[in-house]
Amino acid sequence: MNCTRRIPLRYYSTASLSTYHFNQRIGYLKNGSGATKVDDALQLFDEMLQRKPSPSIIKFTQLISVIVKEKQYSTALMLLKQMKLMGIPANIYTINISINCHCRLDQVAYGFALLATILKQGHQPDLVTYNILINGLVLADGVFEAVELFKKLLSEKVCEPDQITFGTVINGLCKAGHTSKALELLRFMESVSCKCKPYVEHYNAVIDSLCKDKMVDRALELFAMMTQKGVIASVITYNSLIHGLCNFGRETEAAQMLRDMEEEGVSPGVDTFTILVDSFCKKGSVKDAELTIQAMLRRGLHPNVITYNALIDGYCLRGEVDDAEKVIDRMMERDIVPDIITYSRLIDGYCKKKRIDKAMRLFQEIQDKGLIPNVVTYSSMLQGLFESGNPAAASELFNQMQAKGLAPNVCTYRILFHGMCNNSQCTDALALFRSLESNELMEDVGLYNILIDGCSKCGNPNMAMDLFDELCLKGLKPNVRTYTVMINRFCQEGLFGKAKELLRKMEENGCLPNSVTYNVLVQELLKKNECQEAEIFLEEMINRGFMPDHATFENLLVRIPNVGEDSRLRTIVLKLTSVERKDGRT
DNA sequence: ATAGGGTTAG
């Protein structure tokens, strides 16, 4: 490393300097991180190809590897072809690169064709070839085919799988949601019959997958088992576990995990603390989030844009949008450039506080700064405009976003249809829904819920009913919101029989009513003075652990004077009020 | 120093 200075290109055309300086330049490309990396590599490739005698094939493979690492697979294949045309013979290394590139270009079948060619020409594919193909199958969503090939290697003793083979299969299984299969394979690696022992990375994949599958306790068990076997956890292991714990409101254990990792000599990173900041913010404890940021600063770790965005989200969630905006100043002080996500959240915060003028000003300002609003930014603005009673401006913005080439997503359409229906435009909303061509949108139960509810509210109960039937006919599963909206619709029309029928039917279909479902039903029954029916469902909901909400409770109190001294309704109300007093609430 | 898997935070 005594000569890392860049040497002008023209010196390389003199033969005397060739091999040594080719090595130098390949070295630069491998370690460097310039924007011209690929172009420089191509330039060097041409020079090497013209050099007589040809540099060793090793130099060429090193150079092409640079291109592959930059994910320029087509380019890499083109270079291999050029080498072939120049009469440089392929070897197992170049063939493996070629197979890998085809796999990465979603041409795994071509990769297998190359394998057949190798065999026909009497060459031997090696373990790397199989690892590449197994990964190719995983990338092509064929994890079970990957497992088949893996098993074939074992059973036919083609070659002995190594850590990479196991890692590829385990990761593939986890990514495809087959965590238990991945765990099985990990167990096999641990067993005496397997020569290949698992590394921390193998455990990490399964631990993370278990956490994502909401099986945090099993992840913790595996973590304990791994430690017991002497495998040292990495910062990634801890991050996955801390994230998993936080997702289930187990912040105390997560904080303990943080102490544990430091005790074990594993330093938490910015990402570790950011997980905690985000989690505290999501549950509304911005104070704890701020304390976490102080803790990371004490350790010399610098919060980044993701950390601060989480914090901004936290303040917005509490409706403290002015405090959220102050976070931007703190970011600037630390030379952290707010990105479009930062501003999108702030804009959303202002919209939710109905401060649409402020949101619009910010929306304009960021564009003046050169930031490009994304679908999320537009969707927030759309919601803000609808909720501030400006549907005309909302639809103009919707057209504007499409004119800018941004495709609305499911959330955008949910906001749009909800806003339109609230402004008596359910017919237009429905017409727009009919014109959608994306299956993802046409099969979104959430969109149906909004339209069903919207049509009911616009005074089109029959259209709502048709949409519900259509949803079922499509084979889509109505969810608890769908049923609640329909029950509400029946109640509004005084069709309590139908409402009750649907309540039973939803349970038969494996969809349990929630607090909202019961509140809607009981409230409507009370409003229509169906006190006895209301009593039945009130008892049922309380037995299931649901409480009447504020609106239901008001309706209840209004009815009390109308019912007898020893009525069940009165008893329920008395019981409820005493329970609430015990809670310390009023 | 010729080829292959790991992607934990918004």
XYZ file of C-alpha atoms (C1' of nucleotides) in Angstrom, chain A residues 96 104 126 131 201 239 271 309 339 345, chain B:
20
model
C -19.735 -19.249 -12.452
C -29.550 -12.082 -11.075
C -18.144 -27.089 -8.205
C -24.549 -22.287 -4.420
C -25.516 -15.235 10.614
C -31.198 -5.392 16.917
C -29.721 1.663 14.355
C -37.850 11.235 11.441
C -35.389 14.285 3.417
C -44.517 13.521 8.128
C -6.594 -10.422 -3.393
C -10.136 -15.175 -9.741
C -16.327 -17.225 -8.636
C -21.038 -17.845 -4.240
C -25.143 -16.443 0.764
C -25.850 -12.648 4.694
C -30.170 -6.373 3.564
C -30.951 -5.732 11.498
C -33.777 0.840 11.879
C -38.163 5.156 8.746
